[in-house]
């Protein structure tokens, strides 16, 4: 999430299980949909941070086998998250995630599908309030279309829409009750949802008003609609470029993309002279027409002497947010003969993703030389060129 307001007070008694163990094949993405890019980040990161905005401080995320690296990339920098390999069914995945919390049990728990990345805090508030008098509560929406019962391609009966509701997540439960219900579940392996499991144990489940924003991402069109939506809603996608150069000098530390690198010389400049971060900052500022790095952090100002360039990135992200934008992706090229960038590339990408508040998949760091030509070819300095795609905040 990209937010400029004061973070909410976290409720230490409220935890959340995020179900992200599916394959997500119907979404038409090159990877499971929970890890897919969405609104400048990943679907999974949005799902977790949306609940953080609502006050949740502790998470157990059920992930698919082999999904550890992708999950870590999506959730980089977020504290209070435990990853657990999911089971063969949703019910098994939820039970495994609930068991992770058993030694330090919360009072209440939300169980949420990662494929619903947008969760208004007001829905969570309604769910938690309903738990004062019920063991469980779920958000629902009315059915507005006429309903029928179908059988083998034919109408076989009528269904009264007045008695039907569309069920959403997160669903809220008293932790001890839902854990016991999942442990005792003897029904079909593919339980429809957690409310079904709790009701099978004899407990009541309250209904609260849901929200259309809790729409589940299921098909490829759901992702395509989000690409087209900003244009129809007024704010276009924007692109900016940045370029920076610093000379190499003896006695200086070498910082590139927020990572300190051992080298016989470092980059000279008024700040820490991180040429990679400076190019990224200019690309972000350029995309939202907010000037350049020299305007915001003039070399003549003594307060920026030796300052970490991470502060410049944070400022650029803040200005972009105020303009209604978040980082979609960054493509950065470092131009130098030495040091070799390859051994440090992963650390650079991770640090950039953390600073930019995006998933690792949204950050590219490349390196090239000028074949011994020019000042970089002679080893006199390092240059950097960055491109930033900025997407509208929601």
Coordinates of C-alpha atoms in Angstrom, one line a residue:
X1 CA 0.0 0.0 0.0
X2 CA 1.1 3.5 -0.6
X3 CA -0.2 5.9 2.0
X4 CA 0.8 9.2 3.4
X5 CA -1.4 9.3 6.5
X6 CA -0.4 8.1 10.0
X7 CA -0.5 4.3 10.2
X8 CA -3.4 2.9 12.2
X9 CA -3.1 1.5 15.7
X10 CA -2.5 -2.2 15.5
X11 CA -4.7 -4.6 17.4
X12 CA -2.4 -7.2 19.0
X13 CA -5.5 -9.4 19.6
X14 CA -6.4 -9.5 15.9
X15 CA -4.5 -11.7 13.5
X16 CA -5.1 -12.8 9.9
X17 CA -4.7 -15.9 7.8
X18 CA -4.1 -15.1 4.1
X19 CA -4.9 -18.0 1.8
X20 CA -2.4 -17.8 -1.1
X21 CA -1.7 -21.5 -1.8
X22 CA -3.6 -21.9 -5.0
X23 CA -2.2 -22.1 -8.6
X24 CA -4.4 -19.3 -10.0
X25 CA -4.3 -20.8 -13.5
X26 CA -7.5 -19.2 -14.7
X27 CA -6.1 -15.7 -14.3
X28 CA -3.9 -16.1 -17.4
X29 CA -0.8 -14.8 -15.6
X30 CA 2.7 -16.1 -16.1
X31 CA 2.9 -17.0 -12.4
X32 CA 0.2 -17.8 -9.8
X33 CA -2.1 -14.8 -9.6
X34 CA -1.3 -14.1 -5.9
X35 CA 2.3 -13.2 -7.0
X36 CA 1.3 -11.3 -10.1
X37 CA 1.8 -7.6 -10.5
X38 CA -1.2 -5.5 -9.7
X39 CA -1.6 -1.7 -9.2
X40 CA 2.2 -1.2 -8.8
X41 CA 2.8 -4.0 -6.5
X42 CA 1.7 -7.7 -6.2
X43 CA -1.7 -9.1 -5.4
X44 CA -0.4 -10.8 -2.2
X45 CA 1.3 -7.6 -0.9
X46 CA -1.9 -5.6 -1.5
X47 CA -3.9 -8.2 0.4
X48 CA -1.6 -8.1 3.4
X49 CA -1.1 -4.4 3.6
X50 CA -4.8 -3.7 3.2
X51 CA -5.4 -5.7 6.4
X52 CA -2.5 -3.9 8.0
X53 CA -4.3 -0.6 7.2
X54 CA -7.3 -2.1 9.1
X55 CA -5.2 -2.7 12.2
X56 CA -4.0 -6.3 11.8
X57 CA -0.5 -6.8 13.2
X58 CA 0.2 -10.5 12.7
X59 CA -0.2 -12.8 9.6
X60 CA 0.1 -16.4 8.7
X61 CA 0.2 -16.8 4.9
X62 CA -0.5 -20.2 3.3
X63 CA 1.7 -20.5 0.2
X64 CA 2.0 -23.1 -2.5
X65 CA 4.9 -25.7 -2.5
X66 CA 7.9 -24.0 -3.9
X67 CA 6.4 -20.5 -3.3
X68 CA 8.8 -19.4 -0.5
X69 CA 11.0 -17.2 -2.7
X70 CA 8.1 -15.6 -4.6
X71 CA 6.3 -14.9 -1.3
X72 CA 9.4 -13.3 0.3
X73 CA 9.8 -11.1 -2.8
X74 CA 6.2 -9.9 -2.5
X75 CA 6.3 -9.3 1.2
X76 CA 9.8 -7.9 1.5
X77 CA 10.1 -5.5 4.4
X78 CA 6.8 -6.4 6.1
X79 CA 7.1 -7.6 9.6
X80 CA 4.9 -10.0 11.6
X81 CA 4.4 -12.5 8.7
X82 CA 4.8 -16.3 9.0
X83 CA 4.8 -18.4 5.8
X84 CA 3.4 -21.9 5.9
X85 CA 3.1 -24.4 3.0
X86 CA -0.5 -25.0 2.2
X87 CA -2.3 -28.4 1.9
X88 CA -4.0 -30.1 -0.9
X89 CA -7.3 -28.2 -0.3
X90 CA -8.2 -24.8 1.0
X91 CA -9.4 -26.2 4.3
X92 CA -6.1 -28.0 4.9
X93 CA -4.2 -24.8 4.1
X94 CA -6.3 -22.7 6.5
X95 CA -5.8 -25.3 9.3
X96 CA -2.1 -25.3 8.8
X97 CA -2.0 -21.5 9.0
X98 CA -4.2 -21.5 12.1
X99 CA -1.9 -24.0 13.8
X100 CA 1.1 -21.7 13.3
X101 CA -0.5 -19.3 15.7
X102 CA -1.5 -21.8 18.4
X103 CA 1.4 -21.3 20.7
X104 CA 0.7 -17.5 21.0
X105 CA -3.0 -17.5 20.2
X106 CA -4.7 -14.3 19.1
X107 CA -8.2 -13.6 20.4
X108 CA -9.7 -13.0 16.9
X109 CA -8.6 -14.0 13.4
X110 CA -9.5 -12.9 9.9
X111 CA -9.3 -15.5 7.1
X112 CA -8.9 -13.8 3.8
X113 CA -8.3 -14.8 0.2
X114 CA -5.1 -13.3 -1.3
X115 CA -7.0 -12.9 -4.6
X116 CA -9.1 -10.1 -3.0
X117 CA -6.4 -7.4 -2.8
X118 CA -8.6 -4.5 -1.8
X119 CA -10.2 -4.6 1.6
X120 CA -11.8 -1.4 3.1
X121 CA -11.1 -1.0 6.8
X122 CA -14.8 -0.4 7.4
X123 CA -15.6 -4.0 6.5
X124 CA -13.0 -5.2 9.0
X125 CA -14.6 -3.0 11.7
X126 CA -18.0 -4.4 11.0
X127 CA -16.7 -7.9 11.2
X128 CA -14.8 -7.4 14.5
X129 CA -17.9 -5.7 16.1
X130 CA -20.0 -8.7 15.1
X131 CA -17.7 -11.0 17.0
X132 CA -18.8 -9.4 20.3
X133 CA -21.9 -11.6 20.1
X134 CA -21.0 -14.4 17.6
X135 CA -18.3 -16.9 17.0
X136 CA -18.0 -15.9 13.4
X137 CA -19.0 -13.2 10.9
X138 CA -18.8 -12.9 7.2
X139 CA -19.3 -10.0 4.7
X140 CA -22.0 -10.5 2.1
X141 CA -23.6 -8.6 -0.7
X142 CA -27.2 -8.9 -2.0
X143 CA -28.0 -10.8 -5.2
X144 CA -29.6 -8.4 -7.6
X145 CA -30.2 -10.7 -10.7
X146 CA -33.0 -13.2 -11.0
X147 CA -31.8 -16.7 -10.0
X148 CA -32.6 -20.2 -11.2
X149 CA -31.5 -23.7 -10.5
X150 CA -29.8 -25.3 -13.6
X151 CA -29.5 -29.0 -14.4
X152 CA -27.7 -30.3 -17.4
X153 CA -28.2 -27.1 -19.4
X154 CA -31.9 -26.7 -18.5
X155 CA -33.8 -24.8 -16.0
X156 CA -34.9 -27.2 -13.3
X157 CA -36.3 -24.7 -10.7
X158 CA -36.4 -21.2 -9.3
X159 CA -34.3 -19.7 -6.6
X160 CA -35.5 -16.9 -4.3
X161 CA -32.8 -14.1 -4.6
X162 CA -34.2 -12.5 -1.4
X163 CA -32.8 -15.4 0.6
X164 CA -29.5 -15.5 -1.2
X165 CA -26.3 -13.6 -0.6
X166 CA -22.9 -13.3 -2.3
X167 CA -20.2 -14.3 0.2
X168 CA -16.8 -12.5 0.4
X169 CA -13.7 -12.5 2.5
X170 CA -12.2 -11.7 5.0
X171 CA -14.3 -13.7 7.3
X172 CA -13.8 -13.1 11.0
X173 CA -13.8 -15.7 13.9
X174 CA -13.0 -16.2 17.5
X175 CA -9.7 -17.9 17.1
X176 CA -10.2 -20.8 19.5
X177 CA -13.6 -21.6 17.9
X178 CA -12.5 -21.7 14.3
X179 CA -9.3 -23.6 15.1
X180 CA -11.4 -26.3 17.0
X181 CA -13.9 -26.4 14.1
X182 CA -11.1 -26.9 11.5
X183 CA -9.5 -29.6 13.6
X184 CA -12.9 -31.4 13.9
X185 CA -13.9 -31.0 10.3
X186 CA -15.2 -34.2 8.9
X187 CA -17.0 -32.9 5.8
X188 CA -15.9 -32.8 2.2
X189 CA -12.2 -32.0 1.7
X190 CA -13.1 -29.0 -0.5
X191 CA -15.0 -27.0 2.1
X192 CA -16.6 -24.0 0.5
X193 CA -15.4 -21.5 3.1
X194 CA -14.6 -21.2 6.8
X195 CA -18.1 -20.1 7.8
X196 CA -19.2 -23.6 6.5
X197 CA -16.6 -25.2 8.8
X198 CA -17.7 -23.2 11.8
X199 CA -21.4 -23.8 11.3
X200 CA -20.7 -27.6 11.0
X201 CA -19.4 -27.3 14.6
X202 CA -22.7 -25.8 15.7
X203 CA -21.7 -22.2 16.0
X204 CA -23.6 -19.2 14.7
X205 CA -22.2 -17.0 11.9
X206 CA -23.4 -13.4 11.6
X207 CA -23.8 -11.5 8.3
X208 CA -22.4 -8.0 7.8
X209 CA -22.4 -5.7 4.8
X210 CA -19.7 -6.4 2.4
X211 CA -18.2 -4.1 -0.3
X212 CA -17.8 -4.3 -4.1
X213 CA -14.2 -3.4 -3.6
X214 CA -13.7 -6.9 -2.2
X215 CA -14.0 -8.3 -5.7
X216 CA -12.0 -11.4 -6.3
X217 CA -9.4 -11.5 -9.1
X218 CA -10.2 -14.7 -11.0
X219 CA -9.8 -14.3 -14.8
X220 CA -7.3 -12.6 -17.1
X221 CA -9.9 -9.9 -17.8
X222 CA -9.8 -8.8 -14.1
X223 CA -6.1 -7.9 -14.5
X224 CA -6.6 -6.3 -17.9
X225 CA -9.5 -4.2 -16.5
X226 CA -7.1 -2.7 -14.0
X227 CA -4.7 -1.6 -16.7
X228 CA -7.5 0.2 -18.6
X229 CA -9.2 1.6 -15.6
X230 CA -6.8 4.5 -14.9
X231 CA -7.4 5.9 -18.3
X232 CA -11.2 5.8 -17.9
X233 CA -11.0 7.3 -14.4
X234 CA -8.9 10.3 -15.4
X235 CA -5.3 9.7 -14.3
X236 CA -3.1 8.2 -17.0
X237 CA -0.1 5.9 -16.5
X238 CA 3.1 8.1 -16.6
X239 CA 6.7 7.4 -17.5
X240 CA 9.8 9.3 -16.4
X241 CA 13.5 9.0 -17.1
X242 CA 16.6 9.9 -15.0
X243 CA 20.3 10.1 -15.6
X244 CA 23.1 10.8 -13.2
X245 CA 27.0 10.7 -13.1
X246 CA 29.5 10.8 -10.3
X247 CA 33.2 10.5 -10.4
X248 CA 35.2 7.8 -8.6
X249 CA 37.6 9.1 -6.0
X250 CA 40.0 7.7 -3.4
X251 CA 39.0 7.7 0.2
X252 CA 35.2 7.6 -0.5
X253 CA 32.7 4.9 0.3
X254 CA 31.0 3.3 -2.7
X255 CA 27.2 3.1 -2.5
X256 CA 25.1 1.8 -5.4
X257 CA 21.3 1.3 -5.1
X258 CA 21.5 1.6 -1.3
X259 CA 24.1 -1.1 -1.0
X260 CA 27.7 -0.5 0.2
X261 CA 30.2 -2.2 -2.1
X262 CA 33.9 -2.8 -1.2
X263 CA 36.0 -1.1 -3.8
X264 CA 39.3 0.7 -4.0
X265 CA 37.5 4.0 -4.7
X266 CA 34.0 5.4 -4.0
X267 CA 31.7 7.9 -5.6
X268 CA 32.3 11.6 -4.8
X269 CA 29.4 14.0 -4.2
X270 CA 27.6 16.1 -1.7
X271 CA 25.5 13.3 -0.4
X272 CA 26.6 9.6 -0.4
X273 CA 26.7 10.0 -4.2
X274 CA 24.6 6.9 -4.9
X275 CA 24.4 7.4 -8.6
X276 CA 21.8 4.6 -9.0
X277 CA 19.4 6.0 -6.5
X278 CA 19.8 9.5 -7.9
X279 CA 18.8 8.3 -11.4
X280 CA 15.8 6.6 -9.9
X281 CA 14.8 9.7 -8.0
X282 CA 14.9 11.8 -11.1
X283 CA 12.9 9.3 -13.1
X284 CA 10.1 9.3 -10.4
X285 CA 10.1 13.1 -10.1
X286 CA 10.1 13.4 -13.9
X287 CA 7.1 11.1 -14.3
X288 CA 5.0 13.2 -12.0
X289 CA 6.4 16.6 -13.2
X290 CA 7.9 17.4 -9.8
X291 CA 11.3 18.8 -11.0
X292 CA 14.6 17.1 -10.4
X293 CA 16.8 16.0 -7.5
X294 CA 18.8 19.2 -7.5
X295 CA 15.8 21.3 -6.9
X296 CA 14.7 19.3 -3.9
X297 CA 18.2 18.6 -2.5
X298 CA 20.6 21.3 -3.7
X299 CA 24.3 20.5 -3.3
X300 CA 24.7 24.0 -1.8
X301 CA 22.6 23.0 1.2
X302 CA 24.9 21.7 4.0
X303 CA 22.1 19.5 5.5
X304 CA 22.5 17.1 2.6
X305 CA 26.3 16.6 3.1
X306 CA 26.9 12.9 3.4
X307 CA 23.2 12.2 3.6
X308 CA 22.0 8.7 2.5
X309 CA 20.3 8.8 -0.8
X310 CA 17.5 6.6 0.5
X311 CA 16.1 9.8 2.0
X312 CA 15.8 11.3 -1.5
X313 CA 13.9 8.2 -2.7
X314 CA 11.5 8.4 0.2
X315 CA 10.9 12.1 -0.6
X316 CA 10.2 11.3 -4.3
X317 CA 7.8 8.5 -3.3
X318 CA 6.0 10.9 -1.0
X319 CA 5.7 13.6 -3.7
X320 CA 4.4 10.9 -6.2
X321 CA 1.8 9.8 -3.7
X322 CA 0.6 13.3 -3.2
X323 CA 0.2 13.6 -7.0
X324 CA -1.9 10.4 -6.9
X325 CA 0.8 7.9 -8.2
X326 CA 2.8 4.9 -7.0
X327 CA 5.7 3.1 -8.7
X328 CA 4.7 0.5 -11.2
X329 CA 8.2 -0.6 -12.1
X330 CA 11.8 0.7 -12.3
X331 CA 14.4 -0.3 -15.0
X332 CA 17.9 0.9 -14.0
X333 CA 21.1 0.6 -16.0
X334 CA 24.5 1.1 -14.3
X335 CA 27.3 2.1 -16.6
X336 CA 30.9 1.3 -15.4
X337 CA 34.0 -0.8 -16.0
X338 CA 34.3 -1.6 -12.3
X339 CA 33.2 -2.8 -9.9
X340 CA 31.4 -5.8 -11.3
X341 CA 27.6 -5.4 -10.7
X342 CA 26.6 -9.0 -11.1
X343 CA 27.6 -10.2 -7.6
X344 CA 25.6 -7.4 -6.0
X345 CA 22.6 -7.3 -8.3
X346 CA 20.2 -9.3 -6.1
X347 CA 21.0 -7.1 -3.0
X348 CA 20.5 -4.0 -5.1
X349 CA 17.1 -5.1 -6.4
X350 CA 16.0 -6.1 -2.9
X351 CA 17.0 -2.7 -1.4
X352 CA 15.4 -0.8 -4.2
X353 CA 12.1 -2.8 -3.9
X354 CA 12.1 -2.0 -0.1
X355 CA 12.6 1.7 -0.7
X356 CA 10.1 1.9 -3.5
X357 CA 7.4 -0.1 -1.6
X358 CA 7.0 -2.6 -4.5
X359 CA 7.6 -6.3 -5.1
X360 CA 11.0 -7.5 -6.3
X361 CA 9.5 -8.3 -9.7
X362 CA 8.9 -4.6 -10.3
X363 CA 12.6 -3.8 -10.1
X364 CA 15.2 -4.4 -12.8
X365 CA 18.9 -3.6 -12.3
X366 CA 21.2 -4.0 -15.3
X367 CA 24.8 -3.2 -16.0
X368 CA 26.9 -2.4 -19.1
X369 CA 30.2 -0.9 -20.1
X370 CA 31.2 1.6 -22.8
X371 CA 33.9 -0.7 -24.2
X372 CA 36.7 1.4 -22.6
X373 CA 35.4 4.6 -24.2
X374 CA 34.7 7.8 -22.4
X375 CA 35.0 8.7 -18.8
X376 CA 33.3 5.5 -17.6
X377 CA 35.5 3.4 -19.9
X378 CA 38.6 5.0 -18.4
X379 CA 37.3 4.2 -14.9
X380 CA 36.9 7.8 -13.9
X381 CA 33.3 7.5 -12.8
X382 CA 30.0 5.7 -12.9
X383 CA 26.8 6.7 -14.8
X384 CA 23.2 5.5 -14.3
X385 CA 20.1 5.7 -16.4
X386 CA 16.6 4.9 -15.0
X387 CA 13.1 4.6 -16.4
X388 CA 10.1 4.7 -14.0
X389 CA 6.6 3.7 -14.8
X390 CA 4.1 5.4 -12.4
X391 CA 0.6 4.1 -12.0
X392 CA -2.4 5.8 -10.3
X393 CA -3.1 5.1 -6.7
X394 CA -6.5 3.6 -5.8

